[in-house]
Coordinates of C-alpha atoms in Angstrom, one line a residue:
M1 CA -60.9 21.7 -45.3
S2 CA -61.2 19.7 -42.1
Q3 CA -60.0 21.2 -38.9
V4 CA -56.6 20.0 -37.8
T5 CA -56.9 18.6 -34.3
Q6 CA -53.5 16.9 -33.9
P7 CA -50.1 18.7 -34.4
G8 CA -48.7 15.6 -36.0
Q9 CA -51.0 15.9 -39.0
W10 CA -48.5 18.2 -40.6
V11 CA -47.0 15.1 -42.3
E12 CA -50.1 14.2 -44.2
R13 CA -51.5 17.7 -44.5
D14 CA -48.9 19.4 -46.7
A15 CA -47.4 17.6 -49.7
G16 CA -45.4 20.7 -50.3
L17 CA -43.0 19.6 -47.5
G18 CA -41.5 16.9 -49.7
L19 CA -37.9 16.7 -50.9
D20 CA -38.6 18.2 -54.4
Q21 CA -40.2 21.3 -52.8
Q22 CA -37.1 22.2 -50.7
D23 CA -35.1 25.2 -51.8
L24 CA -31.7 23.8 -51.8
D25 CA -30.1 27.1 -52.8
S26 CA -31.0 28.5 -49.4
F27 CA -29.0 25.8 -47.6
N28 CA -25.3 25.0 -47.4
M29 CA -24.9 21.9 -49.6
Q30 CA -21.1 22.2 -50.0
I31 CA -19.4 22.1 -46.6
T32 CA -15.8 22.9 -46.0
T33 CA -13.9 20.3 -44.1
D34 CA -11.9 22.7 -41.9
R35 CA -14.9 23.0 -39.6
Y36 CA -14.2 19.4 -38.6
T37 CA -10.5 19.6 -38.3
S38 CA -9.3 23.1 -37.6
R39 CA -8.3 24.2 -34.1
E40 CA -8.8 27.8 -35.1
Y41 CA -12.4 27.1 -36.3
A42 CA -13.0 25.2 -33.1
G43 CA -11.9 28.2 -31.1
R44 CA -14.3 30.5 -32.9
E45 CA -17.1 27.9 -32.3
R46 CA -16.4 28.1 -28.6
E47 CA -17.1 31.8 -28.5
R48 CA -19.8 32.1 -31.2
I49 CA -21.8 29.0 -30.5
W50 CA -21.1 27.3 -27.2
M51 CA -20.9 30.4 -25.1
R52 CA -24.1 31.8 -26.6
V53 CA -26.6 29.0 -27.2
W54 CA -29.1 27.0 -25.1
Q55 CA -27.9 23.5 -24.5
I56 CA -29.2 20.5 -22.7
A57 CA -27.6 19.9 -19.4
G58 CA -29.6 16.9 -18.1
R59 CA -33.1 15.9 -17.1
V60 CA -35.4 17.7 -14.6
D61 CA -35.9 14.5 -12.6
E62 CA -32.2 14.4 -11.7
L63 CA -32.9 17.3 -9.3
P64 CA -36.1 16.4 -7.4
N65 CA -35.3 17.8 -3.9
V66 CA -34.3 21.1 -2.4
G67 CA -30.5 21.4 -2.6
D68 CA -30.1 18.8 -5.3
W69 CA -27.4 20.0 -7.7
K70 CA -25.5 18.8 -10.8
Q71 CA -22.4 20.0 -12.5
Y72 CA -22.6 20.8 -16.3
R73 CA -19.4 21.3 -18.3
I74 CA -18.9 22.5 -21.8
L75 CA -15.2 22.7 -23.0
D76 CA -13.3 24.5 -20.2
Q77 CA -16.4 26.0 -18.6
S78 CA -18.2 24.6 -15.5
F79 CA -21.6 25.5 -14.2
V80 CA -23.8 24.2 -11.4
I81 CA -27.6 23.8 -11.5
V82 CA -29.4 23.6 -8.2
R83 CA -33.0 23.4 -6.9
G84 CA -33.7 26.2 -4.5
K85 CA -35.9 26.3 -1.4
D86 CA -38.6 27.9 -3.6
Q87 CA -38.3 24.8 -5.9
K88 CA -36.9 27.0 -8.6
L89 CA -33.9 25.8 -10.7
R90 CA -31.0 28.1 -10.9
G91 CA -27.7 28.0 -12.7
F92 CA -24.4 29.5 -11.6
V93 CA -20.8 29.7 -12.8
N94 CA -19.1 27.0 -10.7
A95 CA -16.5 29.2 -9.1
C96 CA -16.2 31.0 -5.7
R97 CA -16.2 34.8 -6.0
H98 CA -13.3 35.1 -3.6
R99 CA -10.4 33.4 -5.4
G100 CA -12.2 31.4 -8.1
N101 CA -11.9 28.0 -6.5
I102 CA -14.4 25.5 -8.0
L103 CA -17.4 25.0 -5.6
C104 CA -18.7 21.6 -6.8
N105 CA -16.1 19.2 -8.0
A106 CA -18.3 16.1 -8.1
T107 CA -20.8 15.3 -10.8
A108 CA -23.9 15.8 -8.5
G109 CA -24.9 16.1 -4.9
N110 CA -27.1 17.8 -2.4
A111 CA -26.4 21.2 -0.7
K112 CA -29.5 21.7 1.3
R113 CA -27.6 24.2 3.5
G114 CA -26.0 25.9 0.6
F115 CA -22.5 25.8 -1.0
L116 CA -19.3 26.0 0.9
C117 CA -16.0 26.8 -0.8
Q118 CA -13.4 24.4 0.7
Y119 CA -10.5 26.8 0.1
H120 CA -11.3 29.7 2.4
L121 CA -14.8 28.6 3.7
W122 CA -16.8 31.3 1.9
S123 CA -20.5 30.1 1.9
Y124 CA -23.4 30.8 -0.4
D125 CA -27.1 30.0 -0.1
L126 CA -29.1 28.2 -2.8
D127 CA -30.0 31.5 -4.4
G128 CA -26.3 32.2 -5.0
K129 CA -26.0 35.0 -2.4
L130 CA -22.8 35.2 -0.4
R131 CA -23.8 34.2 3.1
G132 CA -20.6 34.1 5.2
M133 CA -16.9 34.5 5.1
L134 CA -14.1 33.1 7.3
R135 CA -13.2 35.7 10.0
E136 CA -15.7 38.1 8.4
N137 CA -14.9 40.8 11.1
L138 CA -11.3 41.0 9.7
A139 CA -12.1 40.7 6.0
G140 CA -12.2 44.4 5.3
P141 CA -14.5 46.2 2.9
V142 CA -16.1 43.2 1.1
D143 CA -19.6 44.0 -0.1
K144 CA -21.6 40.7 0.1
S145 CA -24.2 42.0 -2.2
E146 CA -21.6 42.5 -4.9
N147 CA -20.1 39.0 -4.5
S148 CA -23.0 36.6 -5.2
L149 CA -22.4 33.7 -7.5
L150 CA -22.5 34.6 -11.2
E151 CA -25.9 33.4 -12.5
V152 CA -26.6 31.9 -15.9
P153 CA -30.0 31.3 -17.5
V154 CA -31.6 27.9 -16.8
D155 CA -34.9 26.7 -18.0
T156 CA -36.8 23.4 -18.8
F157 CA -38.6 21.9 -21.7
A158 CA -40.0 18.4 -22.3
G159 CA -38.4 17.2 -19.1
F160 CA -34.9 18.4 -20.1
L161 CA -32.7 20.9 -18.2
F162 CA -31.4 23.7 -20.5
L163 CA -28.6 26.1 -19.7
N164 CA -27.1 29.0 -21.6
P165 CA -23.7 30.4 -20.7
D166 CA -24.8 33.8 -22.0
P167 CA -26.3 35.9 -19.2
N168 CA -28.2 37.9 -21.9
A169 CA -29.6 35.0 -23.7
Q170 CA -33.0 35.1 -25.3
P171 CA -35.7 33.1 -23.4
L172 CA -35.6 29.4 -24.1
R173 CA -39.2 29.4 -25.5
D174 CA -38.1 32.0 -28.1
F175 CA -35.1 30.0 -29.1
L176 CA -37.1 26.8 -29.6
G177 CA -40.1 28.6 -31.2
P178 CA -43.8 27.9 -30.9
D179 CA -43.9 25.2 -33.6
V180 CA -41.3 23.0 -32.0
I181 CA -43.1 23.3 -28.6
E182 CA -46.5 22.5 -30.1
L183 CA -45.3 19.6 -32.3
L184 CA -43.5 17.8 -29.4
A185 CA -46.2 18.3 -26.7
P186 CA -48.4 15.3 -27.5
Y187 CA -45.5 12.8 -27.0
H188 CA -45.4 13.6 -23.2
L189 CA -41.6 13.8 -23.2
D190 CA -41.6 15.3 -19.8
D191 CA -43.2 12.1 -18.4
M192 CA -40.7 9.8 -20.0
V193 CA -38.1 7.9 -18.0
T194 CA -34.4 7.4 -18.8
V195 CA -33.8 3.7 -19.7
M196 CA -30.4 4.1 -21.3
N197 CA -27.8 6.8 -20.6
V198 CA -24.2 6.4 -21.8
R199 CA -21.5 9.0 -22.4
E200 CA -18.0 8.5 -23.7
P201 CA -15.2 10.2 -25.7
L202 CA -15.3 9.5 -29.4
D203 CA -12.5 10.1 -32.0
C204 CA -14.4 12.5 -34.3
N205 CA -15.6 16.0 -34.4
W206 CA -18.9 16.7 -32.7
K207 CA -20.5 17.7 -36.0
V208 CA -19.6 14.4 -37.6
V209 CA -22.0 12.9 -35.0
M210 CA -24.7 15.4 -35.8
D211 CA -24.4 14.8 -39.5
A212 CA -24.5 11.0 -39.2
F213 CA -28.0 11.1 -37.6
E214 CA -29.5 13.8 -39.8
E215 CA -29.9 11.6 -42.9
G216 CA -31.1 8.1 -43.9
Y217 CA -29.0 8.0 -47.0
H218 CA -26.5 5.8 -45.2
I219 CA -28.9 3.1 -44.2
N220 CA -28.2 0.8 -47.2
G221 CA -24.5 0.9 -46.5
I222 CA -24.3 0.9 -42.7
H223 CA -27.6 -0.6 -41.5
P224 CA -28.6 -3.3 -44.0
Q225 CA -30.6 -5.2 -41.4
L226 CA -33.1 -2.3 -41.3
L227 CA -34.0 -2.7 -44.9
T228 CA -36.5 -5.4 -44.0
V229 CA -38.6 -2.8 -42.3
L230 CA -37.5 0.6 -43.5
V231 CA -36.3 1.9 -46.8
I232 CA -36.0 5.6 -47.1
D233 CA -38.0 6.7 -50.1
P234 CA -37.1 10.3 -50.8
T235 CA -40.5 10.8 -52.5
T236 CA -42.4 10.1 -49.3
A237 CA -40.2 11.8 -46.8
R238 CA -41.5 15.1 -45.3
Y239 CA -39.4 18.0 -43.9
R240 CA -40.1 21.1 -41.8
F241 CA -37.3 23.6 -41.2
F242 CA -37.4 26.3 -38.6
E243 CA -35.0 29.1 -37.8
N244 CA -32.6 27.0 -35.9
H245 CA -34.2 23.5 -35.8
S246 CA -35.8 20.9 -38.0
V247 CA -37.9 17.7 -38.2
A248 CA -38.0 15.0 -40.9
V249 CA -40.0 11.8 -41.2
A250 CA -40.2 8.9 -43.6
P251 CA -42.9 6.1 -43.4
F252 CA -41.8 3.1 -41.4
E253 CA -42.4 0.4 -44.0
V254 CA -41.0 -1.3 -47.1
K255 CA -43.2 -0.5 -50.0
G256 CA -43.6 -3.4 -52.5
A257 CA -42.5 -6.1 -50.0
S258 CA -44.7 -9.1 -49.4
A259 CA -46.9 -9.1 -46.3
E260 CA -44.8 -11.9 -44.9
K261 CA -41.6 -9.9 -45.4
Q262 CA -43.0 -6.8 -43.7
I263 CA -44.3 -8.9 -40.8
E264 CA -40.8 -10.5 -40.5
G265 CA -39.3 -7.1 -40.3
I266 CA -41.7 -5.9 -37.6
L267 CA -41.1 -9.1 -35.5
N268 CA -37.4 -8.4 -35.6
L269 CA -37.8 -4.8 -34.5
P270 CA -36.8 -5.5 -30.9
D271 CA -33.3 -6.3 -32.1
T272 CA -32.8 -2.7 -33.1
F273 CA -35.5 -0.9 -31.1
P274 CA -35.7 -2.8 -27.8
S275 CA -38.8 -0.9 -26.5
T276 CA -41.0 -2.4 -29.2
V277 CA -40.9 -5.8 -27.4
A278 CA -44.0 -4.6 -25.4
V279 CA -46.0 -4.1 -28.6
I280 CA -45.2 -7.4 -30.4
P281 CA -47.7 -9.6 -28.4
R282 CA -50.6 -7.3 -29.4
F283 CA -49.3 -7.1 -32.9
Q284 CA -49.4 -10.9 -33.1
E285 CA -52.9 -11.0 -31.7
L286 CA -54.1 -8.7 -34.4
L287 CA -52.1 -10.5 -37.1
A288 CA -53.7 -13.9 -36.2
E289 CA -57.0 -12.8 -37.8
Y290 CA -55.3 -12.7 -41.2
Q291 CA -53.0 -15.7 -40.8
S292 CA -53.7 -19.3 -41.9
P293 CA -52.4 -22.3 -39.9
D294 CA -49.5 -22.7 -42.3
G295 CA -48.4 -19.1 -41.6
A296 CA -49.5 -17.6 -44.9
V297 CA -51.0 -14.1 -44.6
Q298 CA -53.8 -12.6 -46.6
F299 CA -54.6 -8.9 -45.9
P300 CA -57.8 -7.5 -47.3
E301 CA -57.7 -4.0 -48.9
G302 CA -56.9 -1.3 -46.4
V303 CA -55.1 -3.6 -44.0
T304 CA -51.2 -3.7 -43.9
A305 CA -48.6 -4.8 -41.5
R306 CA -47.9 -1.1 -40.9
K307 CA -51.5 -0.4 -39.9
L308 CA -51.5 -3.4 -37.5
L309 CA -48.3 -2.1 -35.9
Q310 CA -49.9 1.3 -35.4
R311 CA -53.0 -0.2 -33.8
A312 CA -51.0 -2.5 -31.6
T313 CA -48.9 0.4 -30.4
R314 CA -51.9 2.5 -29.6
D315 CA -53.7 -0.4 -27.9
T316 CA -50.6 -1.3 -25.8
L317 CA -49.9 2.2 -24.6
T318 CA -53.6 3.0 -24.0
G319 CA -53.9 -0.2 -22.1
M320 CA -51.0 0.9 -19.8
G321 CA -53.0 4.0 -18.9
L322 CA -50.9 6.3 -21.1
D323 CA -52.3 9.3 -23.0
V324 CA -51.5 9.0 -26.8
S325 CA -54.7 10.7 -27.9
G326 CA -52.8 13.7 -29.3
L327 CA -50.7 11.5 -31.6
T328 CA -51.7 10.5 -35.2
E329 CA -51.6 6.9 -36.5
D330 CA -48.4 7.7 -38.3
Q331 CA -46.8 8.7 -35.0
M332 CA -47.6 5.2 -33.7
S333 CA -45.1 3.7 -36.1
D334 CA -42.9 6.4 -37.7
N335 CA -39.9 7.8 -36.0
Q336 CA -39.7 11.6 -36.5
G337 CA -36.1 12.8 -36.6
W338 CA -35.7 16.1 -34.7
V339 CA -32.6 18.4 -34.7
L340 CA -32.5 21.0 -32.0
F341 CA -29.5 23.3 -32.5
P342 CA -26.7 23.0 -31.7
N343 CA -26.1 19.4 -30.6
Y344 CA -29.4 17.5 -30.0
F345 CA -30.8 14.8 -32.3
M346 CA -33.8 12.8 -31.4
T347 CA -35.9 10.1 -33.0
I348 CA -39.3 9.9 -31.4
R349 CA -42.6 8.0 -31.9
A350 CA -45.4 7.1 -29.5
G351 CA -44.0 5.8 -26.2
E352 CA -40.3 6.2 -26.8
C353 CA -37.5 8.4 -28.0
H354 CA -33.7 8.0 -28.6
V355 CA -31.4 11.0 -28.2
I356 CA -27.9 11.6 -29.5
M357 CA -25.9 14.6 -28.3
A358 CA -22.4 15.5 -29.1
A359 CA -20.1 18.2 -27.7
P360 CA -16.5 19.3 -28.3
H361 CA -14.0 17.4 -26.3
P362 CA -12.8 19.4 -23.2
D363 CA -9.2 19.4 -24.5
G364 CA -10.2 21.4 -27.5
D365 CA -9.0 18.9 -30.1
P366 CA -11.5 19.2 -33.0
N367 CA -10.8 15.5 -33.9
R368 CA -12.4 14.4 -30.7
C369 CA -15.8 14.9 -29.0
I370 CA -17.9 13.6 -26.2
W371 CA -21.0 11.7 -27.4
H372 CA -23.9 11.1 -25.1
V373 CA -26.7 8.6 -26.1
S374 CA -29.9 8.1 -24.1
S375 CA -33.2 6.5 -24.5
Y376 CA -36.5 7.3 -22.9
M377 CA -39.8 5.4 -22.5
Y378 CA -43.3 6.6 -21.6
L379 CA -44.3 4.4 -18.7
P380 CA -47.0 4.4 -16.0
P381 CA -45.7 6.3 -12.9
E382 CA -45.6 3.1 -10.8
H383 CA -43.1 1.5 -13.2
R384 CA -40.8 4.4 -13.8
D385 CA -38.3 3.8 -11.0
A386 CA -37.9 0.1 -11.9
F387 CA -36.7 1.1 -15.4
R388 CA -34.7 4.2 -14.6
V389 CA -31.0 4.0 -15.1
P390 CA -28.1 6.2 -14.0
L391 CA -25.4 7.7 -16.3
T392 CA -22.8 5.3 -17.5
E393 CA -19.4 6.9 -18.1
V394 CA -17.3 4.8 -20.5
D395 CA -13.6 5.1 -20.0
E396 CA -12.3 2.2 -22.3
P397 CA -13.2 2.8 -26.0
G398 CA -15.3 0.0 -27.4
S399 CA -16.1 -1.6 -24.0
Y400 CA -19.7 -0.6 -24.1
K401 CA -21.9 -2.4 -26.7
Y402 CA -24.8 -0.5 -28.1
F403 CA -27.8 -1.9 -29.8
E404 CA -27.1 -3.0 -33.3
A405 CA -27.8 0.1 -35.4
L406 CA -26.2 2.4 -32.9
Q407 CA -23.1 0.2 -32.7
Q408 CA -22.8 0.5 -36.5
D409 CA -22.9 4.3 -36.3
Y410 CA -20.4 4.3 -33.4
E411 CA -17.9 2.4 -35.5
Q412 CA -18.4 4.4 -38.6
M413 CA -18.0 8.0 -37.4
P414 CA -14.3 7.8 -36.5
R415 CA -13.6 6.4 -39.9
Q416 CA -15.1 9.5 -41.5
Q417 CA -13.0 11.8 -39.3
L418 CA -9.9 10.0 -40.5
G419 CA -10.9 10.8 -44.1
L420 CA -11.8 14.4 -43.3
R421 CA -8.3 15.0 -42.0
N422 CA -6.7 14.6 -45.4
S423 CA -5.4 18.0 -46.4
R424 CA -6.4 17.9 -50.1
L425 CA -10.1 17.2 -49.2
D426 CA -11.3 20.8 -48.7
H427 CA -15.1 20.2 -48.9
M428 CA -18.0 17.7 -48.8
S429 CA -20.7 17.7 -51.4
L430 CA -24.2 16.9 -50.1
V431 CA -26.9 15.2 -52.2
K432 CA -30.6 16.3 -52.0
E433 CA -31.5 13.6 -49.5
E434 CA -29.0 15.2 -47.1
V435 CA -31.0 18.5 -47.0
V436 CA -31.3 18.3 -43.2
I437 CA -27.5 18.4 -43.0
G438 CA -27.5 21.4 -45.4
H439 CA -30.0 23.3 -43.2
Y440 CA -28.1 22.4 -40.1
H441 CA -24.8 23.8 -41.4
S442 CA -26.6 26.9 -42.6
V443 CA -27.5 27.5 -39.0
V444 CA -23.9 26.8 -38.0
D445 CA -22.7 29.3 -40.6
R446 CA -25.1 32.0 -39.3
Y447 CA -23.9 31.6 -35.7
M448 CA -20.3 31.6 -36.8
A449 CA -20.8 34.8 -38.8
N450 CA -22.5 36.8 -36.0
G451 CA -23.1 34.5 -33.0
A452 CA -26.9 34.5 -33.2

């Protein structure tokens, strides 16, 4: 057996990771609908999931300088993450220890000199220690050491900021697990730059969003334009399930389609995956070797449109000075779909990734959520600032137009929520191809049972 040198070889190495090898009896394949519509269930979710689990609060590059801070909110809870003078990132409950006034009301800012409560002018340093009080000589027996800001765990992974409201949380690395860390490392997510960043309220439960992106069973119905380049073949999909998280992948090609049809699909990729526009010129160069003047294509044995796309992707990224040596050929073309519990879904392949996150709406209505979509590209350092975008907060529903496939999902999810609210519909029945959803809700069940 040859030595495995690239983590991504798990896809080709183990045929036992196919759909037929999954133990469906160990997953929740019949999901009650109250978890999407019940306020009582949402209240228990708040305590057993959201107040106890690691969650992404932003990107590390949002806080480059000493004193840079950002606010992170989940439901009715507010936290502030700040970079200290020692360059360490710390998280605190966003409330003054005096009378509970919120310290940071804006989304982000800089507090190089520390935090000052505007109510009674109590001040804190970047380590959270109480530094001063108004008329301190008359304040009475207030022990400064007992009135520091309340700290919460903060850590980073793959360029993302993570926060956990639970002061006794397990370390982030333990929550993610060594396999997740190893498998994602070769993509260089920490070097990617944010090229799309949109957040807005959506009329569905946050788990409807998660479910929608955890399966490809809906592509034929919702994304017919993708069928020219991607047909989910359950027999070729591969899955890995971890304690809390999962990854799945299906080859990015249409088996049985003519060479011309596959080429047409690849040339149309930028309509759905805009970052592929940089790869198309090299793909066309490679294609020219097999194309006659009238446009007909004749591939010899061993050459396919998929393989040319993979080579074009590697050539393009390597030519930009980017390190893709740790990625397999499959990772040049195939999107791997990652689920990091509780609310992070990512499709990733060489040079790019697209992230969907969903959280309960702050008003506690289980029929609403906040969805946050973002895209990241692996670019040379000298080009990153030119492509970097700030967060767009959408106030008017439907006013922001996403790229085609995402827009189709955006319009579909509220329709599902309307159906789930019917009182006689007490459960959903999953098919085998939705095994990732089954695993995900099994994790939800475990947290709801014991909060861990």
